[in-house]
Coordinates of C-alpha atoms in Angstrom, one line a residue:
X1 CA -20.4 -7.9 10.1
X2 CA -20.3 -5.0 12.4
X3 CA -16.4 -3.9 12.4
X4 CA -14.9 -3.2 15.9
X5 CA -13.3 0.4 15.5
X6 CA -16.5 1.7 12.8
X7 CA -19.1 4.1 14.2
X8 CA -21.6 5.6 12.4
X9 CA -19.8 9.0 10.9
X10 CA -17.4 6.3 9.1
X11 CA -20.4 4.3 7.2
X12 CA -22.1 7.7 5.7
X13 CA -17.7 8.8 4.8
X14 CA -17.8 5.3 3.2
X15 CA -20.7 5.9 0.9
X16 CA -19.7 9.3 0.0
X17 CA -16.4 7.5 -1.0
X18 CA -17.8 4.5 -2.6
X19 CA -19.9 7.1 -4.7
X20 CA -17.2 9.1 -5.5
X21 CA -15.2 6.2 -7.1
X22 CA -18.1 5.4 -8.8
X23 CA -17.9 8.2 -11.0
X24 CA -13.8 8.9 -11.0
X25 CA -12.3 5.5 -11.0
X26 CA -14.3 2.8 -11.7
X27 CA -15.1 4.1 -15.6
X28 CA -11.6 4.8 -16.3
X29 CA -9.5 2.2 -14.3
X30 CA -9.0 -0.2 -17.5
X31 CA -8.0 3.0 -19.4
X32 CA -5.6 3.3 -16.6
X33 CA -4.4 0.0 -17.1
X34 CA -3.3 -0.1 -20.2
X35 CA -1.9 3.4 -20.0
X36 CA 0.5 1.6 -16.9
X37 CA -0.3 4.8 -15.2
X38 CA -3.2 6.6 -12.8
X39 CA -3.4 10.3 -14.2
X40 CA -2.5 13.2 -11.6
X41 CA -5.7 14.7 -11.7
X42 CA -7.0 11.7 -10.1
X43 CA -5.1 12.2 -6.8
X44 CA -5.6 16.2 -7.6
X45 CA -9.5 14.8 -7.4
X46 CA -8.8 12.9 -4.3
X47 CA -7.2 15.5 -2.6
X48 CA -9.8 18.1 -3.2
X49 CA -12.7 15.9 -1.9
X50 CA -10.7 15.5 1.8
X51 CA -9.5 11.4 0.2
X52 CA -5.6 12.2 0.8
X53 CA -4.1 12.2 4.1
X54 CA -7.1 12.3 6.3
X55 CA -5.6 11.8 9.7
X56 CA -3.2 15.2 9.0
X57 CA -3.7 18.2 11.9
X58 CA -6.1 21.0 10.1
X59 CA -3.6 23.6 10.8
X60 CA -1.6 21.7 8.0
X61 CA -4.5 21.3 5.8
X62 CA -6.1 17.4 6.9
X63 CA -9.5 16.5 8.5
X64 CA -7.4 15.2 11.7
X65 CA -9.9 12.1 11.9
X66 CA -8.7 9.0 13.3
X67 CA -7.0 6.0 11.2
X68 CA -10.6 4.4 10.7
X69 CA -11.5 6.7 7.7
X70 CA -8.3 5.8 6.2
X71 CA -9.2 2.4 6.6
X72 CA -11.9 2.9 4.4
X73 CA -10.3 4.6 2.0
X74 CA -8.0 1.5 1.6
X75 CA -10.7 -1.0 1.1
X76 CA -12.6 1.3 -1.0
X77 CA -9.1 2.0 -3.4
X78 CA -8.6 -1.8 -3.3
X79 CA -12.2 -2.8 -4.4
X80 CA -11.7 -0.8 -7.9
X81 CA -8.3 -2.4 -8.3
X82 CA -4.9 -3.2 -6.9
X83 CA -2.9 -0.9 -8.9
X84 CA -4.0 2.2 -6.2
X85 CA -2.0 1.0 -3.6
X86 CA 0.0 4.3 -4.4
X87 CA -2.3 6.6 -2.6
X88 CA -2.7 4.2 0.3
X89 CA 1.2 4.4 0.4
X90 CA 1.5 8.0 0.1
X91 CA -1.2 8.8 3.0
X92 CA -0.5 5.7 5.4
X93 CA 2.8 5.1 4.6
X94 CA 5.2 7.9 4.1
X95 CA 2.6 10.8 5.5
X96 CA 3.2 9.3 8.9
X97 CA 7.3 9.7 8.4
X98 CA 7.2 13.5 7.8
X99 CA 4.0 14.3 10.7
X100 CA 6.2 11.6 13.2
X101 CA 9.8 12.8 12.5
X102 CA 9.6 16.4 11.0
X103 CA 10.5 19.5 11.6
X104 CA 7.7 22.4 12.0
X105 CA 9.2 23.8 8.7
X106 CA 9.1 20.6 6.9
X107 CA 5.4 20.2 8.0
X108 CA 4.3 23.4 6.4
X109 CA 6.8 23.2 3.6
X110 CA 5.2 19.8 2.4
X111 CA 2.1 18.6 4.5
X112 CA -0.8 20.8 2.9
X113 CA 0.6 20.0 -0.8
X114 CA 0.4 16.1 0.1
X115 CA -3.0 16.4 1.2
X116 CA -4.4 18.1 -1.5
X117 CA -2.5 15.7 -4.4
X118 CA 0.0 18.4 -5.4
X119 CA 2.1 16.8 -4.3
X120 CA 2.8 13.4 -4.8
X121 CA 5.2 10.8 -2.2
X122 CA 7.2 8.0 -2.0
X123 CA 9.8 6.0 0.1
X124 CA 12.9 4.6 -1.2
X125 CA 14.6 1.8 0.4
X126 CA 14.9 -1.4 -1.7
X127 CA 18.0 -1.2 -3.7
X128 CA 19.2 -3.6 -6.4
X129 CA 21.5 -5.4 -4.3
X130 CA 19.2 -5.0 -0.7
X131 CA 15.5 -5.9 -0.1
X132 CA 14.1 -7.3 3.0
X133 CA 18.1 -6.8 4.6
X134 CA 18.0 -3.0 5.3
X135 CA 21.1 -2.8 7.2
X136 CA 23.0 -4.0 4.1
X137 CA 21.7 -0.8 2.0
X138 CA 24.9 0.4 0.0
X139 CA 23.2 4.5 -1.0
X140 CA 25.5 7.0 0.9
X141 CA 24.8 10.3 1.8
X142 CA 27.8 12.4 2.8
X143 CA 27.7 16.0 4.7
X144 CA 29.3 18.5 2.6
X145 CA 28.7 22.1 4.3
X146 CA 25.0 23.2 3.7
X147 CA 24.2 19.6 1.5
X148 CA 24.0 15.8 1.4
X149 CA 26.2 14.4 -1.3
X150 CA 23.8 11.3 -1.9
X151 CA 25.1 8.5 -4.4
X152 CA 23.4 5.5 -5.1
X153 CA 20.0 3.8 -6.9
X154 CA 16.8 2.7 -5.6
X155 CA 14.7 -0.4 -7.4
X156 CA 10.7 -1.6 -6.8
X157 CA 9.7 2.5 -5.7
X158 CA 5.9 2.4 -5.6
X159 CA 4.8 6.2 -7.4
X160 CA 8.6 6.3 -8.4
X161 CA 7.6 8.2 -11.6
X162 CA 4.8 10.3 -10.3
X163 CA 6.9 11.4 -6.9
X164 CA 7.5 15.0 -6.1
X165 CA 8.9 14.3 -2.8
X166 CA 10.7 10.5 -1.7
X167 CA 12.0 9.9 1.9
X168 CA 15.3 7.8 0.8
X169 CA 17.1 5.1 3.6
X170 CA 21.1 6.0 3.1
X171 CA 23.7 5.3 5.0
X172 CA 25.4 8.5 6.7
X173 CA 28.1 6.8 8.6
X174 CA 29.7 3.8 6.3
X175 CA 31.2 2.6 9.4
X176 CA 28.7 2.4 12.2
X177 CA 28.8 -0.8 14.1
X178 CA 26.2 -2.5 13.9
X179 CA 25.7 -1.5 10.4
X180 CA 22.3 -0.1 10.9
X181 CA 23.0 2.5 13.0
X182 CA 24.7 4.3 10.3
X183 CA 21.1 4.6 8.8
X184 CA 19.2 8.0 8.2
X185 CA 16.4 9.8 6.3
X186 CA 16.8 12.2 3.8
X187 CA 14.0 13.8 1.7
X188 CA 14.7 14.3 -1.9
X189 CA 12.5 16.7 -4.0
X190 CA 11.6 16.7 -7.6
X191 CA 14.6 18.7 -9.6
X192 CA 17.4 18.1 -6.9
X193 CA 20.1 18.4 -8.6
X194 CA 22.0 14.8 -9.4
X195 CA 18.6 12.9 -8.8
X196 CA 17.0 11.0 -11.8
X197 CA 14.6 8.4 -12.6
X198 CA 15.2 5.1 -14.5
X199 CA 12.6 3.1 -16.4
X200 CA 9.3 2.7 -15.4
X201 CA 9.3 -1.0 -14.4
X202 CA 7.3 -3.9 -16.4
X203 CA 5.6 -5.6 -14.4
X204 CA 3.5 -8.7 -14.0
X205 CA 0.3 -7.2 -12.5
X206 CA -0.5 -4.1 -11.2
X207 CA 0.2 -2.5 -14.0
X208 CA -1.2 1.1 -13.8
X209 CA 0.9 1.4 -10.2
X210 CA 3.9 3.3 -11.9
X211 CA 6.8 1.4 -10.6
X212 CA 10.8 2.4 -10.8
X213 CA 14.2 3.2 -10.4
X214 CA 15.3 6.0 -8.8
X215 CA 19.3 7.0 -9.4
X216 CA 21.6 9.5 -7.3
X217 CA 24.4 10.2 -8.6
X218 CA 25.8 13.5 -6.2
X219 CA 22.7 14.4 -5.8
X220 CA 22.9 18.0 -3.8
X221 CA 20.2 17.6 -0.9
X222 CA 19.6 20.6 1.4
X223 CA 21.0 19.6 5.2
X224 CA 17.3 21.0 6.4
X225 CA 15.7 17.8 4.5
X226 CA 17.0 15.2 6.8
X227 CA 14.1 13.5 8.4
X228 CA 14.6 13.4 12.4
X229 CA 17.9 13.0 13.5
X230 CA 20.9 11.3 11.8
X231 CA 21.5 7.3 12.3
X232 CA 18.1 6.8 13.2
X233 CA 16.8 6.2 10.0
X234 CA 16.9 2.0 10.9
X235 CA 15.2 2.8 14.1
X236 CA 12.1 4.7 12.3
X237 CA 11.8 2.5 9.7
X238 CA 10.8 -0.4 12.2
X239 CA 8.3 1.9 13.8
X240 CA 6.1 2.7 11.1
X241 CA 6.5 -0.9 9.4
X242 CA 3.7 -2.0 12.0
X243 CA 1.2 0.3 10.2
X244 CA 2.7 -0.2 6.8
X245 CA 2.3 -4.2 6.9
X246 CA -1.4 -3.9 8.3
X247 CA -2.1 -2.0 5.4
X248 CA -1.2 -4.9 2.9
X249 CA -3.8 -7.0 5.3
X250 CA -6.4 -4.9 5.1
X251 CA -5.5 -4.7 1.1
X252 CA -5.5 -8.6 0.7
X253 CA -8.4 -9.2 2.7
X254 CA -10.2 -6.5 0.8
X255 CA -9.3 -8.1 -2.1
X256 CA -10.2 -11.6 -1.3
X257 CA -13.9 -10.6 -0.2
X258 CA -14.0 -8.7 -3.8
X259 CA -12.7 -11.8 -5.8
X260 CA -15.4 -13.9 -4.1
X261 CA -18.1 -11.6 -4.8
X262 CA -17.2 -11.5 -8.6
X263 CA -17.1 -15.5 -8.6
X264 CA -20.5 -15.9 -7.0
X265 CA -22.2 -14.0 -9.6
X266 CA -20.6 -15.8 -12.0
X267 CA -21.6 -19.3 -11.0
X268 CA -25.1 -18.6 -10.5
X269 CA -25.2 -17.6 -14.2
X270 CA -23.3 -19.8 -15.7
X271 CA -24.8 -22.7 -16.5
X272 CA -22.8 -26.3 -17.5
X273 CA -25.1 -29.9 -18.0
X274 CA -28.4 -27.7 -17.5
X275 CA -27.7 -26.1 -14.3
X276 CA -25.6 -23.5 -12.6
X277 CA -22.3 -24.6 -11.4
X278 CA -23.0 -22.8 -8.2
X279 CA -25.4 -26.1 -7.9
X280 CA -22.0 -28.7 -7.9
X281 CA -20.8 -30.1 -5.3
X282 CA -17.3 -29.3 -6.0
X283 CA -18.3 -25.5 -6.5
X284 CA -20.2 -25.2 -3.1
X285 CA -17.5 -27.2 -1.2
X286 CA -14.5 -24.4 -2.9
X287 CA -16.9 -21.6 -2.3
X288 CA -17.5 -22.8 1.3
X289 CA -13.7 -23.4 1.9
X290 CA -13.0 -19.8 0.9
X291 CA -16.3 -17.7 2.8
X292 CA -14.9 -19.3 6.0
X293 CA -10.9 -18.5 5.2
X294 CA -11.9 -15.0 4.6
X295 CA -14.7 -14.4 7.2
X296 CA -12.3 -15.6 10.1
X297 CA -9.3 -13.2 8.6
X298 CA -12.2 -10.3 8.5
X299 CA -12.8 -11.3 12.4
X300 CA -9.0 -11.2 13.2
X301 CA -7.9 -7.9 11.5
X302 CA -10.8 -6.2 12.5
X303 CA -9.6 -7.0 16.0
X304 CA -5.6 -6.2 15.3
X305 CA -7.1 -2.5 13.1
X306 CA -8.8 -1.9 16.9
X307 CA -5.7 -2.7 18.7
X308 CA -3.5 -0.7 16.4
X309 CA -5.7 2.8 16.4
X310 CA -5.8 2.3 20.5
X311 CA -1.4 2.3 20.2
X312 CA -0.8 -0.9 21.2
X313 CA 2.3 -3.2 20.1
X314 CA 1.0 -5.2 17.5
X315 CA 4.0 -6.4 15.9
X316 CA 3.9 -9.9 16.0
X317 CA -0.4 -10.2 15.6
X318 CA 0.1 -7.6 12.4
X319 CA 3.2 -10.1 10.6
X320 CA 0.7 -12.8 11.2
X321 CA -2.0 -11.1 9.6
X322 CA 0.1 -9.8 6.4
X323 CA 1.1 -13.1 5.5
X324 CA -1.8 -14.9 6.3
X325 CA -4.3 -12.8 4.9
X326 CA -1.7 -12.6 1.6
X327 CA -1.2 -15.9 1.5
X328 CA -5.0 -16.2 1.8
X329 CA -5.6 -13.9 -1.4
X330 CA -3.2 -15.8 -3.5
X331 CA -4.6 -19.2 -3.2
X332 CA -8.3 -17.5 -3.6
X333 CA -7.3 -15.9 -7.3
X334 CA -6.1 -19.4 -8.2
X335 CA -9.4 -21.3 -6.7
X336 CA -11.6 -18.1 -8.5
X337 CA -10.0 -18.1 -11.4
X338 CA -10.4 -21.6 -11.9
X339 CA -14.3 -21.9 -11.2
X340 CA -14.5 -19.2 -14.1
X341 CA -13.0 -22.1 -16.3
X342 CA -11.7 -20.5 -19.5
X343 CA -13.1 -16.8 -19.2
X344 CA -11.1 -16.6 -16.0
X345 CA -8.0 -16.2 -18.2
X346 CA -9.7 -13.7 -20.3
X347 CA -8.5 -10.2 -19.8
X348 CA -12.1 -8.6 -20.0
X349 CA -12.8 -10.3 -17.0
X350 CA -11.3 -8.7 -13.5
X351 CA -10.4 -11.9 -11.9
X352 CA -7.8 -12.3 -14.5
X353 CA -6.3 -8.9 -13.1
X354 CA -6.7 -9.9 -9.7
X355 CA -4.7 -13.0 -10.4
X356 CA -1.8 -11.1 -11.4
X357 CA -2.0 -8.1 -9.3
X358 CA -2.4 -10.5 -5.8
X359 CA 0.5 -12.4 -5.8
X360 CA 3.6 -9.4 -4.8
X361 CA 1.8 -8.3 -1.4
X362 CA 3.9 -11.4 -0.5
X363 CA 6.6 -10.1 -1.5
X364 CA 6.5 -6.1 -0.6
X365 CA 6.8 -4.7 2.9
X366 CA 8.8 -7.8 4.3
X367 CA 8.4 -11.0 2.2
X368 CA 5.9 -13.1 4.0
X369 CA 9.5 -15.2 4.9
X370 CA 10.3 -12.5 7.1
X371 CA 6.7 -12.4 8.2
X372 CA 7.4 -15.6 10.1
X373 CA 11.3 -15.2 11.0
X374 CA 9.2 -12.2 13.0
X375 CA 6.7 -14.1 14.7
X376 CA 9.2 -16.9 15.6
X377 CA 11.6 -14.6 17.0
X378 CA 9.0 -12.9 19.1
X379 CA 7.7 -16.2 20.0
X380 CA 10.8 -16.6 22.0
X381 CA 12.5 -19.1 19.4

């Protein structure tokens, strides 16, 4: 289909991409896998080929294109496996934090190292005892002449291990009212003194996306790394969430086109009682079911990518998309797996990994729970 906010200069980036990965990541993605980590000279890779933080000004090092090519590079990261959402979070996600909120020092200091995969980022809000409640975040940050005193630990932080630089929610006044006012933004480098990281985190899928635990414990941060101003921290977090939950859309529905296109080669080869099982009723009926599901959530979020890169208020069309179009991916990795019968659950087949890997964009960036508490509120209920 012809995509809404694509002109021709994004196709030809596209296949320059697609080739790329061809040659970088597809080959050595299992190999990543089971090593439960992407190597830095991928992103270093990345970076030099103009992949990393397209949309950053030129002065600071970017191609200053518009969010379309970084579009692309999302769906392109997604189609060779889950387990890059990493990058996609380091360019779309926490990029935006430091270009939106920081200082001209801070954009010099760190911009043209992020986009040529130097340096690597991450943000740190979950905590052990706080996920999708923010305001109830217990990490403190206290001014102590020239430093932040920062105590506390951070749990579920995507490139935890990998992270040279993480933008870390902490509470600089304990007793704000309403809570989340007390909120602000402070960027913590590798080798700050009292900052650590814990394990790398097992998980269920996704498994060469190094997950972990980061620890404060009076960690010394420099007064010039607070991002923006101080108890605003809440405030910017609810901005860039818009962008940050179309992103797991457009990684779902990515990934739901990719695990249909694996399961309609398979059935047209394998054969069960002398013919395909592409040629059952069953199959055609589940195959039918699923084209349709993920044509019409290719048709919306085209539409809601157009609105966003124009700056409109998406909020309440982008939490329908990300748990939709999630909750779409998960029920097609069960349906998929199951019409590859028993080499479905074999690992040298990728809809196995796509079966584990689908499931947390659920969960991440506002369980899809919140999703609808969202859309109800802003329904006027």
């Amino acid at each position: 289909m012809q995509h809404l906010f694509l002109q021709e200069e994004h196709e030809i980036f596209r296949k320059a991409l697609r080739k790329f990965l061809e040659k970088e990541a597809y080959p050595y993605y299992q190999k990543w896998e089971e090593e439960r980590e992407i190597p830095r000279d991928f992103w270093r890779k990345m970076g030099s080929q103009g992949y990393l933080c397209p949309g950053v000004e030129e002065k600071y090092g970017g191609s200053e294109v518009d969010w379309g090519f970084s579009v692309i590079i999302n769906e392109e990261l997604e189609k060779v496996g889950s387990g890059l959402v990493g990058i996609g979070l380091h360019s779309d996600i926490v990029i935006p934090y430091i270009t939106s909120y920081g200082t001209e020092e801070q954009k010099q200091r760190w911009l043209p190292k992020c986009v040529s995969g130097e340096m690597i980022t991450a943000i740190a809000m979950t905590e052990p005892g706080a996920g999708s409640d923010l305001a109830s975040i217990e990490t403190t940050a206290k001014l102590d002449g020239d430093v932040y005193v920062l105590n506390g630990q951070k749990t579920f932080i995507t490139n935890g291990i990998h992270a040279d630089l993480i933008i870390v929610a902490c509470k600089t006044d304990v007793n704000a009212s309403p809570k989340h006012k007390g909120i602000s933004l402070l960027v913590v480098e590798r080798g700050t003194p009292g900052f650590s990281r814990g394990r790398k985190l097992n998980k269920v899928g996704m498994h060469c996306q190094d997950t972990a635990e980061l620890i404060f414990e009076d960690c010394l941060v420099p007064k010039e790394n607070l991002l923006g101003e101080e108890g605003k921290g809440f405030l910017y977090l609810m901005e860039k969430l818009q962008q940050e939950r179309l992103l797991v859309a457009i990684a779902a529905q990515a990934a739901s086109e990719k695990m249909l296109e694996l399961t309609l080669n398979y059935i047209k080869s394998r054969e069960a009682f002398g013919k395909p099982i592409s040629k059952f009723q069953n199959t055609q009926f589940k195959v039918a079911e699923m084209a349709t599901d993920i044509e019409m959530g290719r048709t919306f979020l085209d539409q809601l990518i157009h609105e966003h890169m124009q700056g409109e208020d998406v909020v309440t069309k982008v939490s329908m998309a990300k748990w939709k179009l999630t909750e779409n991916a998960r029920k097609i990795a069960t349906e998929c797996l199951q019409l590859h019968g028993g080499y479905g659950y074999m690992e040298e087949y990728e809809i196995a990994r796509r079966y584990r890997d689908t499931p947390v964009a659920s969960i991440y960036a506002g369980t899809n729970e919140i999703m609808k508490s969202i859309i109800a509120k802003n329904l006027g209920l």
